[in-house]
Coordinates of C-alpha atoms and ligand atoms in Angstrom, one line a residue:
Chain A
X160 CA 24.8 96.5 104.5
X161 CA 25.2 92.8 105.4
X162 CA 22.0 91.2 106.4
X163 CA 21.8 87.5 107.9
X164 CA 18.1 86.0 108.3
X165 CA 17.1 82.5 109.9
X166 CA 20.5 81.1 109.8
X167 CA 21.3 77.4 110.8
X168 CA 24.0 75.4 110.0
X169 CA 25.1 71.9 110.4
X170 CA 28.7 70.7 110.3
X171 CA 29.0 66.7 110.1
X172 CA 25.4 66.5 111.7
X173 CA 26.4 68.6 114.4
X174 CA 24.4 72.0 115.2
X175 CA 27.1 74.5 114.2
X176 CA 25.2 78.2 113.9
X177 CA 21.6 78.4 115.1
X178 CA 19.1 81.2 114.5
X179 CA 21.3 83.6 113.6
X180 CA 20.3 87.1 112.8
X181 CA 22.6 90.0 112.1
X182 CA 22.5 93.2 110.8
X183 CA 25.9 95.0 110.1
X184 CA 25.7 98.1 108.6
X185 CA 28.1 99.8 105.9
X186 CA 31.3 101.5 107.3
X187 CA 33.0 100.5 110.5
X188 CA 34.9 97.5 112.0
X189 CA 32.9 94.6 113.6
X190 CA 34.7 92.4 115.6
X191 CA 33.5 89.0 116.2
X192 CA 34.7 87.3 119.1
X193 CA 34.0 84.0 121.2
X194 CA 35.6 81.0 122.6
X195 CA 37.2 77.9 120.1
X196 CA 34.6 76.2 118.2
X197 CA 31.9 79.0 118.7
X198 CA 31.3 79.1 115.1
X199 CA 32.9 82.3 114.0
X200 CA 34.7 80.9 110.8
X201 CA 31.9 79.0 109.9
X202 CA 29.8 82.3 110.0
X203 CA 32.5 83.9 108.1
X204 CA 33.1 81.3 105.4
X205 CA 29.0 81.3 104.8
X206 CA 29.1 84.9 104.1
X207 CA 31.9 84.5 102.0
X208 CA 30.1 81.7 100.1
X209 CA 33.0 79.6 100.8
X210 CA 31.0 76.8 101.9
X211 CA 27.0 76.5 100.7
X212 CA 24.3 77.8 102.5
X213 CA 22.0 75.2 104.4
X214 CA 19.2 77.3 105.7
X215 CA 18.5 80.6 106.0
X216 CA 19.4 83.7 103.8
X217 CA 22.8 86.5 103.4
X218 CA 22.5 89.6 101.5
X219 CA 25.6 91.9 101.0
X220 CA 23.8 94.9 99.8
X221 CA 21.7 93.9 96.9
X222 CA 23.5 90.7 96.3
X223 CA 21.8 87.0 97.3
X224 CA 24.7 84.8 98.5
X225 CA 24.3 81.4 96.6
X226 CA 22.4 83.3 93.6
X227 CA 24.8 86.3 92.6
X228 CA 27.4 85.2 90.2
X229 CA 31.1 84.4 91.7
X230 CA 32.7 87.1 90.2
X231 CA 30.5 89.8 90.8
X232 CA 30.9 88.8 94.5
X233 CA 34.6 88.9 94.3
X234 CA 34.3 92.7 93.5
X235 CA 32.6 93.4 96.5
X236 CA 33.5 91.2 99.2
X237 CA 37.0 89.8 100.1
X238 CA 38.0 87.1 102.5
X239 CA 41.0 86.0 104.1
X240 CA 40.4 82.6 105.8
X241 CA 41.7 81.5 109.1
X242 CA 44.0 78.9 107.3
X243 CA 45.0 80.3 103.9
X244 CA 46.6 77.7 101.6
X245 CA 48.7 79.8 99.3
X246 CA 50.7 78.3 97.0
X247 CA 54.8 78.4 98.2
X248 CA 56.3 78.8 95.0
X249 CA 54.8 82.4 94.7
X250 CA 56.6 85.5 95.2
X251 CA 54.8 88.4 97.7
X252 CA 54.4 90.2 94.4
X253 CA 52.6 87.7 92.8
X254 CA 50.4 86.8 95.6
X255 CA 49.3 90.1 96.1
X256 CA 49.0 90.4 92.7
X257 CA 46.1 87.8 92.7
X258 CA 44.0 90.4 94.8
X259 CA 43.5 92.2 91.7
X260 CA 42.7 88.8 89.4
X261 CA 38.6 89.8 90.1
X262 CA 38.8 93.1 88.2
X263 CA 41.7 92.2 85.4
X264 CA 40.8 88.2 84.8
X265 CA 44.5 87.3 84.1
X266 CA 45.5 90.8 82.1
X267 CA 46.6 93.2 84.6
X268 CA 46.8 96.8 83.7
X269 CA 49.0 99.4 84.5
X270 CA 46.5 100.8 87.1
X271 CA 46.4 97.1 88.9
X272 CA 50.3 97.2 89.1
X273 CA 50.1 100.7 91.0
X274 CA 47.5 99.1 93.3
X275 CA 49.6 96.3 94.2
X276 CA 52.7 98.4 94.8
X277 CA 50.3 100.2 97.1
X278 CA 49.4 97.5 99.1
X279 CA 52.8 96.3 99.0
X280 CA 54.0 99.6 100.8
X281 CA 50.8 99.8 102.9
X282 CA 52.0 96.5 104.6
X283 CA 55.9 97.1 104.6
X284 CA 56.4 94.5 102.0
X285 CA 58.3 96.1 99.6
X286 CA 61.7 94.7 100.8
X287 CA 60.3 91.1 100.7
X288 CA 58.5 91.4 97.3
X289 CA 60.5 89.6 95.1
X290 CA 61.0 86.5 98.0
X291 CA 59.1 83.3 97.7
X292 CA 56.3 82.5 100.4
X293 CA 58.2 79.6 101.9
X294 CA 60.9 81.4 102.5
X295 CA 58.9 84.0 104.6
X296 CA 58.3 83.5 108.2
X297 CA 54.7 83.1 109.9
X298 CA 54.1 87.2 110.5
X299 CA 55.8 88.0 107.2
X300 CA 53.4 85.4 105.6
X301 CA 50.5 86.7 107.2
X302 CA 51.2 90.2 106.4
X303 CA 51.3 88.9 102.7
X304 CA 48.1 87.6 102.9
X305 CA 46.2 90.4 104.4
X306 CA 47.9 92.7 101.6
X307 CA 46.4 90.3 98.9
X308 CA 43.2 90.6 100.5
X309 CA 43.8 94.8 100.5
X310 CA 44.5 95.0 97.1
X311 CA 41.3 93.1 96.1
X312 CA 39.6 97.0 97.1
X313 CA 36.5 95.6 98.2
X314 CA 33.5 97.5 100.1
X315 CA 33.0 94.4 102.4
X316 CA 36.5 92.7 104.0
X317 CA 36.1 89.5 106.2
X318 CA 39.4 88.6 108.1
X319 CA 39.6 85.5 110.2
X320 CA 42.2 86.2 113.0
X321 CA 44.7 88.1 111.0
X322 CA 46.5 89.0 114.0
X323 CA 48.0 85.4 113.9
X324 CA 51.5 85.2 114.1
X325 CA 51.8 89.4 113.8
X326 CA 54.0 91.2 116.3
X327 CA 52.6 94.0 118.2
X328 CA 53.6 96.5 115.8
X329 CA 52.4 95.1 112.9
X330 CA 49.0 94.4 114.9
X331 CA 48.6 97.9 115.7
X332 CA 49.4 98.8 112.3
X333 CA 47.1 96.4 110.9
X334 CA 44.0 97.4 113.1
X335 CA 44.8 101.1 112.5
X336 CA 44.8 100.5 108.7
X337 CA 41.3 98.7 109.0
X338 CA 40.0 101.8 111.1
X339 CA 41.4 104.0 108.3
X340 CA 39.3 102.1 105.7
X341 CA 36.4 101.9 107.5
X342 CA 36.2 105.6 108.6
X343 CA 37.7 107.2 105.7
X344 CA 36.6 105.1 102.7
X345 CA 33.4 103.8 104.1
X346 CA 34.5 99.9 103.9
X347 CA 32.7 97.4 106.1
X348 CA 35.3 95.2 108.0
X349 CA 34.2 92.3 109.8
X350 CA 37.3 90.8 111.7
X351 CA 37.7 87.8 113.9
X352 CA 39.7 88.4 117.2
X353 CA 40.5 86.3 120.2
X354 CA 42.6 89.2 121.8
X355 CA 39.4 91.3 123.6
X356 CA 41.9 94.2 124.3
X357 CA 42.4 94.7 120.4
X358 CA 38.7 94.4 119.7
X359 CA 37.9 96.9 122.5
X360 CA 40.3 99.4 121.1
X361 CA 39.7 99.4 117.4
X362 CA 36.4 97.8 116.7
X363 CA 33.0 100.2 116.1
X364 CA 31.1 97.3 117.6
X365 CA 31.3 93.8 118.9
X366 CA 29.7 90.6 118.3
X367 CA 30.0 87.8 120.8
X368 CA 29.1 84.2 119.6
X369 CA 28.9 81.1 121.7
X370 CA 27.8 77.7 120.9
X371 CA 26.5 79.0 117.7
X372 CA 24.4 81.6 118.6
X373 CA 24.7 85.4 119.1
X374 CA 25.0 86.4 122.7
X375 CA 26.0 90.0 122.4
X376 CA 25.7 92.9 120.2
X377 CA 27.1 96.5 120.4
X378 CA 29.9 98.8 121.0
X379 CA 32.9 97.7 123.7
X380 CA 31.9 99.5 126.5
X381 CA 28.6 97.7 126.5
X382 CA 29.8 94.7 125.6
X383 CA 33.2 94.1 127.4
X384 CA 32.2 93.4 130.9
X385 CA 33.2 90.7 133.4
X386 CA 29.8 89.3 133.2
X387 CA 30.0 88.5 129.4
X388 CA 33.5 87.0 129.9
X389 CA 32.1 84.5 132.3
X390 CA 29.0 84.3 130.5
X391 CA 30.6 83.6 126.9
X392 CA 34.0 82.1 127.7
X393 CA 33.3 80.8 131.4
X394 CA 36.5 82.6 132.9
X395 CA 36.8 85.4 135.6
X396 CA 39.0 88.2 134.1
X397 CA 38.6 91.5 135.4
X398 CA 37.6 94.6 133.1
X399 CA 38.8 98.2 133.9
X400 CA 38.5 101.3 132.5
X401 CA 41.0 103.6 131.6
X402 CA 39.7 107.1 130.5
X403 CA 37.0 105.9 128.1
X404 CA 39.0 102.5 127.0
X405 CA 37.8 99.0 128.3
X406 CA 40.7 96.7 129.1
X407 CA 40.8 93.1 130.1
X408 CA 43.2 92.1 132.8
X409 CA 45.1 89.1 131.6
Chain B
X285 CA 63.9 85.0 83.6
X286 CA 61.8 82.1 82.9
X287 CA 60.7 83.6 79.5
X288 CA 64.2 83.3 78.3
X289 CA 64.5 79.7 79.2
X290 CA 61.3 78.8 77.5
X291 CA 63.3 80.5 74.1
X292 CA 66.3 78.2 75.1
X293 CA 64.3 75.3 75.2
X294 CA 62.7 76.2 71.8
X295 CA 66.4 76.4 70.5
X296 CA 67.0 72.6 71.7
X297 CA 63.7 71.6 70.0
X298 CA 64.4 73.1 66.8
X299 CA 67.7 71.4 66.9
X300 CA 66.1 68.1 67.6
X301 CA 63.7 68.5 64.9
X302 CA 66.6 69.1 62.3
X303 CA 68.6 66.1 63.2
X304 CA 65.2 64.0 63.3
X305 CA 64.4 65.2 59.9
X306 CA 68.0 65.3 58.3
X307 CA 70.4 63.1 59.9
X308 CA 70.8 60.1 57.7
X309 CA 68.6 60.9 54.9
X310 CA 69.7 59.1 51.7
X311 CA 67.9 58.6 48.4
X312 CA 64.7 60.3 47.5
X313 CA 64.8 63.4 49.9
X314 CA 61.1 64.3 49.6
X315 CA 59.7 61.0 50.1
X316 CA 61.9 60.5 53.0
X317 CA 61.0 64.2 54.2
X318 CA 57.1 63.4 54.2
X319 CA 57.8 59.9 55.8
X320 CA 59.4 61.7 58.9
X321 CA 57.5 64.7 58.8
X322 CA 54.5 62.7 59.5
X323 CA 55.8 60.9 62.5
X324 CA 57.1 64.0 63.6
X325 CA 54.2 65.7 63.7
X326 CA 52.8 62.4 66.0
X327 CA 55.7 62.6 68.0
X328 CA 54.8 66.4 68.7
X329 CA 51.3 65.7 69.4
X330 CA 51.6 63.2 71.8
X331 CA 54.2 64.9 73.6
X332 CA 52.3 68.4 73.7
X333 CA 49.1 66.4 74.8
X334 CA 50.7 64.2 77.4
X335 CA 52.2 67.3 79.2
X336 CA 49.5 69.4 79.1
X337 CA 47.2 66.8 80.1
X338 CA 49.4 66.3 83.3
X339 CA 50.0 69.9 84.2
X340 CA 46.1 70.3 84.2
X341 CA 45.6 67.1 86.5
X342 CA 48.2 68.3 88.6
X343 CA 46.8 71.7 89.2
X344 CA 43.4 70.5 90.0
X345 CA 44.5 67.6 92.3
X346 CA 46.9 70.1 93.7
X347 CA 49.8 68.1 94.2
X348 CA 52.9 67.5 91.9
X349 CA 53.0 63.9 91.9
X350 CA 49.6 62.4 90.4
X351 CA 49.2 62.0 86.5
X352 CA 46.3 60.7 84.6
X353 CA 48.5 57.4 83.9
X354 CA 49.5 57.2 87.7
X355 CA 46.0 57.3 88.2
X356 CA 45.0 54.0 86.3
X357 CA 44.3 55.4 83.1
X358 CA 46.9 53.2 80.9
X359 CA 45.4 50.0 82.7
X360 CA 42.2 51.5 81.8
X361 CA 43.2 51.7 78.3
X362 CA 44.4 47.9 78.2
X363 CA 41.0 46.8 79.7
X364 CA 38.8 48.7 77.1
X365 CA 41.4 47.3 74.4
X366 CA 40.7 43.9 75.4
X367 CA 36.8 44.0 76.2
X368 CA 36.9 45.4 72.2
X369 CA 38.8 42.4 71.2
X370 CA 37.0 40.0 73.5
X371 CA 33.3 41.4 72.1
X372 CA 34.5 41.9 68.4
X373 CA 37.4 39.4 68.1
X374 CA 40.6 40.3 67.1
X375 CA 39.8 39.5 63.6
X376 CA 37.5 42.1 63.1
X377 CA 39.4 44.6 65.3
X378 CA 42.1 44.7 63.1
X379 CA 40.2 44.3 60.0
X380 CA 38.1 47.9 60.9
X381 CA 39.4 51.0 59.1
X382 CA 42.3 52.4 61.4
X383 CA 40.2 55.5 61.6
X384 CA 37.2 53.5 62.8
X385 CA 39.2 51.6 65.1
X386 CA 40.7 55.1 66.3
X387 CA 37.4 56.6 66.8
X388 CA 35.9 53.8 68.5
X389 CA 39.0 53.7 70.9
X390 CA 38.8 57.5 71.6
X391 CA 35.4 57.5 72.3
X392 CA 35.1 54.7 74.6
X393 CA 38.4 56.0 76.7
X394 CA 36.9 59.5 77.1
X395 CA 34.0 58.2 78.7
X396 CA 35.6 55.7 81.1
X397 CA 38.4 58.2 81.8
X398 CA 35.7 61.1 82.7
X399 CA 34.4 58.3 84.9
X400 CA 37.6 57.4 86.6
X401 CA 39.0 60.6 87.0
X402 CA 35.7 62.1 88.2
X403 CA 35.2 59.5 90.5
X404 CA 38.8 59.4 92.3
X405 CA 38.4 63.1 92.6
X406 CA 35.1 63.1 93.8
X407 CA 36.0 60.3 96.7
X408 CA 39.6 61.4 97.4
X409 CA 39.0 64.8 97.8
X410 CA 42.4 66.5 98.3
X411 CA 43.9 63.6 100.5
X412 CA 46.7 62.8 98.2
X413 CA 47.8 59.1 99.9
X414 CA 43.8 58.3 99.7
X415 CA 43.8 59.3 95.7
X416 CA 46.8 57.1 95.0
X417 CA 45.7 54.4 96.7
X418 CA 42.6 54.5 95.1
X419 CA 44.1 55.2 91.9
X420 CA 46.7 52.0 92.4
X421 CA 43.5 49.9 93.9
X422 CA 41.4 50.9 90.3
X423 CA 44.5 50.0 88.0
X424 CA 44.9 46.9 89.9
X425 CA 41.4 45.7 89.5
X426 CA 41.5 46.5 85.6
X427 CA 44.6 44.5 85.3
X428 CA 42.9 41.4 86.7
X429 CA 40.3 42.0 84.6
X430 CA 42.3 42.2 81.7
X431 CA 44.6 39.2 82.6
X432 CA 41.0 37.2 82.9
X433 CA 39.8 38.3 79.5
X434 CA 43.3 37.5 77.9
X435 CA 43.1 34.3 79.5
X436 CA 39.7 33.6 77.8
X437 CA 40.9 34.8 74.1
X438 CA 42.4 32.9 71.9
X439 CA 46.3 33.5 71.4
X440 CA 46.0 35.4 67.9
X441 CA 43.6 37.8 69.6
X442 CA 45.9 38.0 72.4
X443 CA 48.5 38.8 70.1
X444 CA 46.8 42.0 69.1
X445 CA 46.0 43.0 72.4
X446 CA 50.0 42.6 73.4
X447 CA 51.0 44.7 70.2
X448 CA 49.1 47.7 71.3
X449 CA 49.8 47.7 74.8
X450 CA 52.9 50.0 74.8
X451 CA 53.5 53.0 73.1
X452 CA 54.9 52.5 69.6
X453 CA 55.7 55.6 67.4
X454 CA 55.5 54.0 64.1
X455 CA 53.7 55.8 60.4
X456 CA 50.3 57.0 61.6
X457 CA 48.1 57.1 58.5
X458 CA 47.4 60.9 57.5
X459 CA 44.0 61.1 57.8
X460 CA 43.9 59.7 61.3
X461 CA 46.5 62.3 62.2
X462 CA 44.8 65.1 61.1
X463 CA 41.7 64.1 63.1
X464 CA 43.9 63.9 65.8
X465 CA 45.9 66.9 65.3
X466 CA 42.2 68.6 65.0
X467 CA 41.1 67.3 68.7
X468 CA 44.2 67.8 70.3
X469 CA 44.6 71.5 68.9
X470 CA 41.3 72.3 69.9
X471 CA 41.8 70.9 73.6
X472 CA 45.1 72.7 73.6
X473 CA 43.8 75.5 72.7
X474 CA 41.0 75.5 75.2
X475 CA 43.5 74.7 77.9
X476 CA 46.1 78.0 76.9
X477 CA 42.8 80.2 76.8
X478 CA 42.3 78.6 80.5
X479 CA 45.6 79.7 81.5
X480 CA 44.9 82.5 84.1
X481 CA 42.1 80.6 85.6
X482 CA 44.2 77.9 86.0
X483 CA 46.4 79.9 88.0
X484 CA 43.5 80.7 90.4
X485 CA 42.4 77.3 90.7
X486 CA 45.8 75.9 91.7
X487 CA 45.8 78.2 95.0
X488 CA 43.2 76.5 95.8
X489 CA 39.5 75.9 96.4
X490 CA 38.9 79.3 99.0
X491 CA 41.2 81.4 97.4
X492 CA 39.8 80.7 94.2
X493 CA 36.2 81.2 95.2
X494 CA 37.3 84.4 96.8
X495 CA 38.5 85.7 93.6
X496 CA 35.5 84.6 91.9
X497 CA 36.3 81.3 90.2
X498 CA 34.1 78.4 91.1
X499 CA 36.4 75.4 91.6
X500 CA 33.6 72.7 90.6
X501 CA 33.1 73.9 87.3
X502 CA 36.6 74.7 86.5
X503 CA 37.7 71.1 87.7
X504 CA 35.1 69.2 85.6
X505 CA 36.2 71.6 82.2
X506 CA 39.7 70.8 83.2
X507 CA 38.8 66.8 83.6
X508 CA 37.4 67.0 80.1
X509 CA 39.8 68.4 78.6
X510 CA 42.5 65.7 80.2
X511 CA 40.2 63.0 79.2
X512 CA 40.3 64.2 75.4
X513 CA 43.9 64.8 75.2
X514 CA 44.9 61.5 77.1
X515 CA 42.5 59.4 74.9
X516 CA 43.6 60.9 72.1
X517 CA 47.5 60.5 72.5
X518 CA 46.6 57.0 73.7
X519 CA 44.6 55.9 70.9
X520 CA 47.0 57.4 68.8
X521 CA 50.3 55.3 69.7
X522 CA 49.6 53.3 73.1
X523 CA 49.8 54.2 76.7
X524 CA 52.5 56.6 77.9
X525 CA 53.1 55.6 81.4
X526 CA 55.3 57.6 83.5
X527 CA 56.2 60.3 80.5
X528 CA 53.9 62.8 81.7
X529 CA 55.6 62.7 85.3
X530 CA 58.9 62.4 83.8
X531 CA 58.6 65.6 81.5
X532 CA 56.5 68.2 84.1
X533 CA 59.0 67.4 86.8
X534 CA 61.7 68.2 84.8
X535 CA 59.8 71.4 83.4
X536 CA 59.1 72.5 87.0
X537 CA 62.5 71.9 87.7
X538 CA 63.6 74.4 84.9
X539 CA 60.9 76.8 85.4
X540 CA 59.7 76.5 89.3
X541 CA 56.6 78.8 88.7
X542 CA 53.0 78.0 89.3
X543 CA 52.1 80.6 86.1
X544 CA 50.6 78.2 83.6
X545 CA 51.6 81.0 81.0
X546 CA 55.1 79.9 81.9
X547 CA 54.4 76.3 82.7
X548 CA 52.4 74.8 79.9
X549 CA 54.4 75.5 77.2
X550 CA 57.7 74.8 79.5
X551 CA 56.1 71.5 79.8
X552 CA 55.1 71.2 76.3
X553 CA 58.9 71.7 75.1
X554 CA 60.6 69.6 77.3
X555 CA 58.2 66.9 76.3
X556 CA 58.6 67.2 72.8
X557 CA 62.5 67.4 73.4
X558 CA 62.2 64.0 75.1
X559 CA 60.4 62.3 72.3
X560 CA 61.8 63.9 69.4
X561 CA 65.3 63.9 70.8
X562 CA 65.2 60.3 72.5
X563 CA 63.6 59.0 68.8
X564 CA 66.5 60.7 67.1
X565 CA 69.2 59.4 69.2
X566 CA 67.4 55.9 69.3
X567 CA 66.8 55.5 65.9
X568 CA 69.4 57.9 64.0
X569 CA 72.5 57.5 66.7
X570 CA 72.3 54.0 67.8
X571 CA 69.7 52.4 65.0
X572 CA 68.1 50.9 67.9
X573 CA 64.4 49.2 67.7
X574 CA 64.4 49.4 71.6
X575 CA 60.7 51.5 72.3
X576 CA 62.0 54.7 73.6
X577 CA 58.7 54.5 76.0
X578 CA 60.8 51.8 77.8
X579 CA 63.7 54.1 78.6
X580 CA 61.3 56.8 79.3
X581 CA 59.4 54.5 81.8
X582 CA 62.6 53.7 83.7
X583 CA 63.3 57.4 84.4
X584 CA 59.9 58.4 85.1
X585 CA 59.6 55.4 87.4
X586 CA 62.4 56.5 89.4
X587 CA 61.1 60.1 89.3
X588 CA 57.8 59.0 91.0
X589 CA 59.5 57.2 93.7
X590 CA 62.2 60.3 94.6
X591 CA 59.1 62.8 94.5
X592 CA 57.3 60.4 96.7
X593 CA 59.9 59.9 99.2
X594 CA 61.1 63.0 99.4
X595 CA 57.7 65.0 99.5
X596 CA 57.7 67.4 102.4
X597 CA 55.0 66.6 105.0
X598 CA 52.2 69.5 104.5
Ligands
ATP633 N1 35.5 71.2 108.4 C1 34.8 70.8 109.1 N2 33.9 69.9 109.1 C2 33.4 69.4 110.2 N3 33.2 70.2 111.3 C3 34.0 71.4 111.4 C4 34.5 72.2 110.2 N4 35.0 73.2 110.7 C5 34.8 73.2 111.9 N5 33.5 72.2 112.1 C6 32.9 72.4 113.6 O1 32.2 73.5 113.6 C7 31.9 74.2 114.7 C8 32.5 75.6 114.5 O2 33.8 75.9 114.2 P1 34.6 77.0 113.5 O3 35.4 77.0 112.6 O4 33.3 77.7 113.1 O5 34.6 77.8 115.2 P2 35.5 79.2 115.4 O6 34.6 79.6 116.5 O7 35.8 79.5 114.3 O8 36.9 78.7 116.4 P3 38.2 78.9 116.3 O9 38.2 79.9 117.4 O10 38.9 77.9 116.9 O11 38.6 79.3 115.1 C9 33.4 73.4 115.8 O12 32.5 72.3 116.4 C10 34.1 72.6 114.7 O13 34.4 71.5 115.4
MG634 MG1 37.6 80.0 113.3

C-alpha cells in the first residue's frame, strides 16, 4: 500500500502540490491523469524519493520515504521518470541489465541474466539487444527503458508517461503486460497517462489532478465524465459508453 | 572484444617498460636499473593517478571534457606553492627535507582541491558551460594572485616557483616514492572497489537513486579520491595540465564503454604508455631534455578544443 498524508510541496517558491492525501491499495493499475503542470511528475518523483520531501509523509508498505535506506527501497519500488537520461553508449542489454543492480550490486548471477533475457523478450527487444541506445528510434529507446524498470521486479512500479513515442501495438502490449503484472503477480502500478482512453481501458482506478490537488479518484466509469473533463481540463469533449467501456471522443 | 584490447594495451606497455629500462644501459647494470626503476615507478604512479582522477571526475560531472586540471587545479597548485614560498621564504622552503615539502604540499592541495571542486559542483550543477566558465574564472583569479605574489617575492624565490611550475620526471627520493605509492595505492584501490557504483552514478542522479545509490554521498567520496590522486601526483612531479584529458579521450576511443571495469584500466594503460613511452623516446631515442609534458600539453590542448567544438548539443 502507498499511503500519502498531508503532502505539500513547493518548487521555486511556487506551490506545486497541496494537501495531497492518497491511499493506493496493493495490486492494481492506477492511472494518474491531469493537465500539463498539474503536478503528476512531482508527485511520482516524491514517492520515488527523486526529490526530497518538504512537508508530509509517504509510506510504501512499512518503508517511510526519506527515512528508509535507498537500496532497500530500490528492491521495493522502481520509477521510470518522464525524461530519462540514459547514457548513449550503453547497449539495450546493458541498460536492461542495470535493472538488476539493486540485487547483485555489480556482480550479476545466472538468475539475473535470465531475468534480463526475459525482460528483453517481453518487450520484443531481443533483435535490438546488442544495439547502442543512440542508434535506436525514440520508441525503441522508450521500450528499452520500460524493460529496465520491468527487470527491477519491484512490487511497486511508477511510470511517468511510458506511452510516449510508442505506436499503438507497443502501447497496447505494454498496458496488457502491466495489467497482467497487477492481476496475476500482485504488483502495484501507478502510471501517468495523457490518453484518457488508455486510462479508461486498462486502469483499475483513475486519479485526476489539477493545480496540485487531487480532484477525482475512482473507477473509470465513475471518473471519466464530461463534467470531469470540463472541470479538470477545461475542454468539452463528449464521453460515450460502449458496452461497459467509456470512450472519450477526441 | 574490449577485454582483449586491454591485453593489447598491456603488451604495448610492457614493451615500453622493457625499452625504457634496457635501452642504452651501459656500465654497472645494477645501478642503472635501480636508478631507472625508481623513475619508472614514479612515472607509472603519476600516469595511473592522473588517468583515474580524470575518469572519476568526468563520471561525476557527467561529461567527457572536464578534468581537474582544466577546472583550475593546476593554477591552484601554483598559487599554494607561491603562497608557501611567500610565507616561508624560498630558502627555508628548499631547505625543508623533501619529504616534509611533499607532505605540506599534498595536505594543502588536498584541502584546496576539495574546496574548489566542491564549490564548482555545488554551484555549477550539471550545466557544462557554467562549470567551464567558473573553472576558467577561478583559474584566472588564482593566476593573477600568483603573479601578484611573484612580483613581491625576490628573484631567487621566484626561481624556486618557476622550477616547480611544470611537471618534471626526475629521480624521486625513495622514501618519498614509497609514501606516494602508499597514498595513491589506497586511493586507486578504493576507486576500483567503487567501479560498479561508478557505472550507476554515471547514469545520472535519477537513475542512480532509482537503483538504490545515493548520488550526493557517492559524489563526495569520488571527490575525496580525486583530490588525493591529483594532489599526490602533482606534489610529486608538478602540474600535469592536459595529460588526463588526452589519455582519457584516447582511452574512450579504444574502449568506448561506460563500464568502469574496462574504462579505468584502459585509461590507466594508455596513460602509462604515454608517459613511459614518451619519456623513453625523448630520453633514449632523441636524447632530448625537452620536458615530455610540453608535448602532452600541446596535444591535449588540441583534443580539448576539438571536443569542445565537436560536442553534440544535448
Ligand atoms: N525542476 C523544476 N523546477 C522548478 N519547477 C518545476 C520543476 N519541474 C516542474 N516544475 C513546476 O512544477 C509544476 C508541476 O510540474 P510537473 O512536472 O509535476 O507537472 P506534470 O503534471 O507532470 O505535467 P506534464 O503533464 O506536462 O508532465 C509546474 O508548474 C512546473 O512548472
Ligand atoms: Mg510530467
